Short mmCIF file of C-alpha atoms in Angstrom, two decimals:
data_model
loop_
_atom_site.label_atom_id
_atom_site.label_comp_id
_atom_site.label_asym_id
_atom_site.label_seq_id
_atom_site.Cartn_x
_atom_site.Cartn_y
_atom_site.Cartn_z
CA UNK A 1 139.57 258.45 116.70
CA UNK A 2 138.06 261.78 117.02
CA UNK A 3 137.16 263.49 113.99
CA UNK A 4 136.09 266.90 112.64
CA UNK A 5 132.58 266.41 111.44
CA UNK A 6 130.21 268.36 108.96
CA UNK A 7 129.47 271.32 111.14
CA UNK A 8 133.58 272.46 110.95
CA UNK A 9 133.30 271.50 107.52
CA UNK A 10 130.62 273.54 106.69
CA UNK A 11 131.62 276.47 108.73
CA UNK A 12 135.47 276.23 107.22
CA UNK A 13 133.72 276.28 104.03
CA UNK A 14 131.53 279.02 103.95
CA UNK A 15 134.61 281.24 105.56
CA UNK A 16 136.44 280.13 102.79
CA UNK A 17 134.59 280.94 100.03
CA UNK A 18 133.78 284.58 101.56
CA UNK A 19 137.31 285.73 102.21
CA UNK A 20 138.65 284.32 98.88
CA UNK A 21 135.27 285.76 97.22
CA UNK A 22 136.28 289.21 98.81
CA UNK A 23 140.49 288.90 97.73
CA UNK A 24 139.11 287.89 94.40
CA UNK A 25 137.27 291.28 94.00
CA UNK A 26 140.29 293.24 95.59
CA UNK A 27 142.15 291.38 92.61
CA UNK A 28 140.22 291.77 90.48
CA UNK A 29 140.29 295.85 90.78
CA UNK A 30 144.11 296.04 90.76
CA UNK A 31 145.16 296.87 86.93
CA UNK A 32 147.72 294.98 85.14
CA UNK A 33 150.64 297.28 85.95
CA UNK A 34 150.25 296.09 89.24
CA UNK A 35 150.95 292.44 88.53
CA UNK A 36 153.64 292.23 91.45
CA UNK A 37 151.45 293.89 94.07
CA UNK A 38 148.90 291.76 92.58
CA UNK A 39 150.78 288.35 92.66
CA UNK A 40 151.69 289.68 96.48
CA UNK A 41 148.16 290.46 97.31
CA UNK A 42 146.89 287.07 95.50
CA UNK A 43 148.97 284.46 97.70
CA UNK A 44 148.30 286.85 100.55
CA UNK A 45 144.40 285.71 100.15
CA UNK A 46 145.11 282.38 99.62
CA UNK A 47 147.02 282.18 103.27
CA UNK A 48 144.21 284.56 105.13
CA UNK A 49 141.75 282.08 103.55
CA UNK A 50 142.76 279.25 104.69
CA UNK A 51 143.54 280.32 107.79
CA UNK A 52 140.77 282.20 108.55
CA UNK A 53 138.59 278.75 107.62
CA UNK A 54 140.57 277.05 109.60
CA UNK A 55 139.99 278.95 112.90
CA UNK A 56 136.58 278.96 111.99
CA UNK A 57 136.39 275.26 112.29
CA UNK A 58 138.18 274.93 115.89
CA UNK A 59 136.17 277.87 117.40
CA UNK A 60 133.02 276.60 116.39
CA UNK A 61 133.11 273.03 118.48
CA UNK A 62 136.68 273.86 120.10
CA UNK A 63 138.25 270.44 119.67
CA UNK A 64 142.12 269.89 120.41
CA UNK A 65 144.34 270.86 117.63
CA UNK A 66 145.31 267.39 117.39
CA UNK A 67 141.99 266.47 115.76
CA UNK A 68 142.77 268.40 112.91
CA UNK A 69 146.31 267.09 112.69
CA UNK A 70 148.41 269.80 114.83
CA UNK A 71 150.58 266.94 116.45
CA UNK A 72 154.22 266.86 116.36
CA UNK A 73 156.04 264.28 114.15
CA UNK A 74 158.90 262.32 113.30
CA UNK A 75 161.55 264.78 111.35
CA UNK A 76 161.89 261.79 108.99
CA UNK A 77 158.31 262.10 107.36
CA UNK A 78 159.04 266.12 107.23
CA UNK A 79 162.49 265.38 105.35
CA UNK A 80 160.35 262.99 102.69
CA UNK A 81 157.66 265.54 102.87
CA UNK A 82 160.18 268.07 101.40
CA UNK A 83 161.55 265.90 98.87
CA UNK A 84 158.32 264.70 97.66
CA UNK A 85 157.68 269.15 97.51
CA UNK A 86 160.96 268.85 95.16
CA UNK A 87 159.24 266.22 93.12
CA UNK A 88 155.86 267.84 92.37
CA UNK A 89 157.55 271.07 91.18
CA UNK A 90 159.68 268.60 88.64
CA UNK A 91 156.28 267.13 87.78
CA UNK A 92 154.77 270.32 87.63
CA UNK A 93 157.77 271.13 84.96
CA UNK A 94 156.95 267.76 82.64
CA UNK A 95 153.04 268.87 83.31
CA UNK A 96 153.12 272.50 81.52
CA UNK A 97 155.81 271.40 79.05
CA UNK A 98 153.25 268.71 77.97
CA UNK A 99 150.27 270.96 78.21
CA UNK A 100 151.77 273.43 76.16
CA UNK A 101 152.82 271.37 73.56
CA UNK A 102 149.52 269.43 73.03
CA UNK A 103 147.48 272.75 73.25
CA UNK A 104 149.28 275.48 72.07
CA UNK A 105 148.46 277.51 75.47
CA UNK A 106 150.72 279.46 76.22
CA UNK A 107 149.15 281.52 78.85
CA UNK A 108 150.32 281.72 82.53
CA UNK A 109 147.55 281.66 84.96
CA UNK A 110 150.21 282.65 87.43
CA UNK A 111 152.12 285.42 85.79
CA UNK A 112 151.19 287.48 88.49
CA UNK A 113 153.16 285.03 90.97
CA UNK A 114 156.39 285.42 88.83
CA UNK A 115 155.67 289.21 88.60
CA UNK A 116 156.07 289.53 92.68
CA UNK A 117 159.06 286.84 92.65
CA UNK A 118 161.26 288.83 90.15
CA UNK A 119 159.98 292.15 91.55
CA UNK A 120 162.73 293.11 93.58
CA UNK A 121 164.14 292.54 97.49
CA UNK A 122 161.00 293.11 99.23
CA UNK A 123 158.80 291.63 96.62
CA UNK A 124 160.52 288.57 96.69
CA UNK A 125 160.58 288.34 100.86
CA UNK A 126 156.66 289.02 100.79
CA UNK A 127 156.55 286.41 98.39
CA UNK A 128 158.26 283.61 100.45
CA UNK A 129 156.29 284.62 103.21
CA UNK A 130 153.01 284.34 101.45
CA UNK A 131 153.50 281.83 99.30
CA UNK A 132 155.90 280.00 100.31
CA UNK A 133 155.01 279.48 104.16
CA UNK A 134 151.51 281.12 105.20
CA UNK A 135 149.83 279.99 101.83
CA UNK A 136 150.72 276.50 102.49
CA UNK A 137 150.28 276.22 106.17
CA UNK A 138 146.48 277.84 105.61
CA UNK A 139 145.86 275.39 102.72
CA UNK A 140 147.05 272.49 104.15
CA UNK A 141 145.43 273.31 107.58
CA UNK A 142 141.80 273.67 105.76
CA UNK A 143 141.81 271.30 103.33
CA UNK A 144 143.92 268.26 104.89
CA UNK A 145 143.28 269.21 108.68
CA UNK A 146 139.52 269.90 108.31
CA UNK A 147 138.51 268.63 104.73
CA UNK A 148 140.80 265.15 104.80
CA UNK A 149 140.59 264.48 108.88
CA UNK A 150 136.88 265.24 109.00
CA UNK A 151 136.36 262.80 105.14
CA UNK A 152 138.22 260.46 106.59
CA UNK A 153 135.55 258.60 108.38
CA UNK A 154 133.95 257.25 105.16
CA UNK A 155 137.75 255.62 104.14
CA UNK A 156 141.04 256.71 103.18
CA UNK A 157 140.28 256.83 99.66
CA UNK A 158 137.28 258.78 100.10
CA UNK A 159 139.10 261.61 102.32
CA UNK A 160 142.14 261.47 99.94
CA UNK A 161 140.86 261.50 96.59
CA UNK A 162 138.00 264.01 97.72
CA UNK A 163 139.85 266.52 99.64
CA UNK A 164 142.25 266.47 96.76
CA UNK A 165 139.71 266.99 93.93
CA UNK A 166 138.18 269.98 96.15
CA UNK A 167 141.96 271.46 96.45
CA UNK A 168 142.64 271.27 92.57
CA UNK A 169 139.08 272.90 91.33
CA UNK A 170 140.02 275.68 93.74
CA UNK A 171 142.97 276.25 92.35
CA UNK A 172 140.80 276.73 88.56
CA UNK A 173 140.38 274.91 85.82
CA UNK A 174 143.53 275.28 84.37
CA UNK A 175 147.00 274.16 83.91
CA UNK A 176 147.62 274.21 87.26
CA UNK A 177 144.71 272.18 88.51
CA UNK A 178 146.56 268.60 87.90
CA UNK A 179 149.73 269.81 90.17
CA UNK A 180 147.14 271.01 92.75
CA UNK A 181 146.18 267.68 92.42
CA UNK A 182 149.03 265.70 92.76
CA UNK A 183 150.34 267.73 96.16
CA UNK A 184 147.17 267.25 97.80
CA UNK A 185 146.78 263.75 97.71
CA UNK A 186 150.63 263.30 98.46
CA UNK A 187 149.63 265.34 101.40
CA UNK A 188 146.42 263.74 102.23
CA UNK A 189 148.09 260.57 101.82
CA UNK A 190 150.42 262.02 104.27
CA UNK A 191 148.13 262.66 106.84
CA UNK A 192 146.54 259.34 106.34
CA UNK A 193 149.66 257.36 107.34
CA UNK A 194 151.12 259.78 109.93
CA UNK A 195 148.20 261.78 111.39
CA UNK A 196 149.87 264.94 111.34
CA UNK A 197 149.37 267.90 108.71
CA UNK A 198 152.95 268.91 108.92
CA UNK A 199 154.47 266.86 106.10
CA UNK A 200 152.02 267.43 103.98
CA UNK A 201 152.88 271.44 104.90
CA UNK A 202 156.78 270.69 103.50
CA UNK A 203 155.58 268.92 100.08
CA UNK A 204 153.43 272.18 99.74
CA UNK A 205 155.87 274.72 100.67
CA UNK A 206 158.92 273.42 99.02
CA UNK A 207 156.95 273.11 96.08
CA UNK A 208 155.88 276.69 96.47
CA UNK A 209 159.74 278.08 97.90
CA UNK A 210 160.85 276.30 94.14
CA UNK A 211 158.15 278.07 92.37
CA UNK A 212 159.31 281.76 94.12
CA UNK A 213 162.74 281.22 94.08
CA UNK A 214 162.96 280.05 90.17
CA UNK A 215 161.51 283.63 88.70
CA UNK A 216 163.45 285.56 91.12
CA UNK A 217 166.31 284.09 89.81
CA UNK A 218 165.59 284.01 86.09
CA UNK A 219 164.99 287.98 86.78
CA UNK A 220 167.92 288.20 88.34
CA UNK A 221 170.12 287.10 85.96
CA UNK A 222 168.30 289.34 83.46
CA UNK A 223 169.36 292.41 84.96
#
């Protein structure tokens, strides 16, 4: 089976880091009474990112897109892909209860995300389209179509539990990291058994859609 190798890896990498290095400074400079702009602008990077690495790694040896996983697939592995998406945001629920509990943190390392959910009509379309469908079609593209596809030659476990780790320190070392985690590998494993990315794309944007449509509706109710 043909692979990506270390060249796209390294190249997808590097791309990466830059453009999330550069949406982390644009962040950064946006003050907090921009939160929703700046939860808009944040998911924003994250898709642009990924993407970005991603076509990065097929210009650079232009393989078919079916090397990194762009193949079509049966709609019942999409259908289990979205319910295991419903499942990690339930986990994700049991996760920050526990955290919270055990810690005393209660600090939200995505109140920014909530901000641009509950901030209105157009905040809340901008958010579904960044977060819940560009953000994880870049994500999953880079890390399971390059990172996962290209690990995979040194065994499943390898590309799965690697790729995954990579995915969750990305996301920081906080409450969200063991989430990050968890949809990774379901994805990765995923990939593994059907060879196409777009399952593991419906665990990670249902879990995101949940996450968006949630605040919007707590705010909504509010007013």
């Amino acid at each position: 089976m043909q692979r990506p190798g270390w060249p796209e890896m390294a190249l997808a990498a590097v791309t990466y880091a830059v453009l999330l290095g550069a949406g982390i400074a644009l962040i950064v400079s946006m003050s907090d009474e921009h939160a929703v702009a700046r939860g808009i602008v944040s998911y924003a990077v994250s898709a642009l990112a990924g993407i970005g690495a991603f076509g990065a790694a097929v210009v650079i040896r232009r393989r078919d897109l079916a090397t990194f996983g762009l193949r079509r697939v049966a709609w019942k592995w999409l259908l289990l892909g979205a319910g295991l998406g419903v499942c990690a945001y339930l986990l994700n629920i049991v996760v920050a209860y526990a955290y919270v509990h055990i810690s005393g943190d209660t600090s939200n390392p995505q109140g920014d995300y909530r901000a641009a959910a509950g901030g209105g009509a157009l905040s809340f379309a901008l958010t579904i389209l960044f977060g819940a469908i560009a953000t994880p079609i870049g994500e999953e593209l880079v890390f399971r179509g390059v990172l996962a596809n290209a690990l995979g030659r040194y065994g499943p476990w390898v590309a799965v539990i690697t790729s995954s780790a990579i995915f969750a320190l990305v996301h920081g070392m906080n409450i969200i990291l063991p989430i990050a985690f968890v949809v990774g590998a379901t994805s990765a494993l995923l990939l593994r058994k059907t060879g196409s990315v777009w399952p593991g794309i419906c665990v990670h944007a249902v879990n995101n859609g949940i996450s968006v449509l949630v605040p919007a509706l707590v705010a909504l109710s509010a007013t």
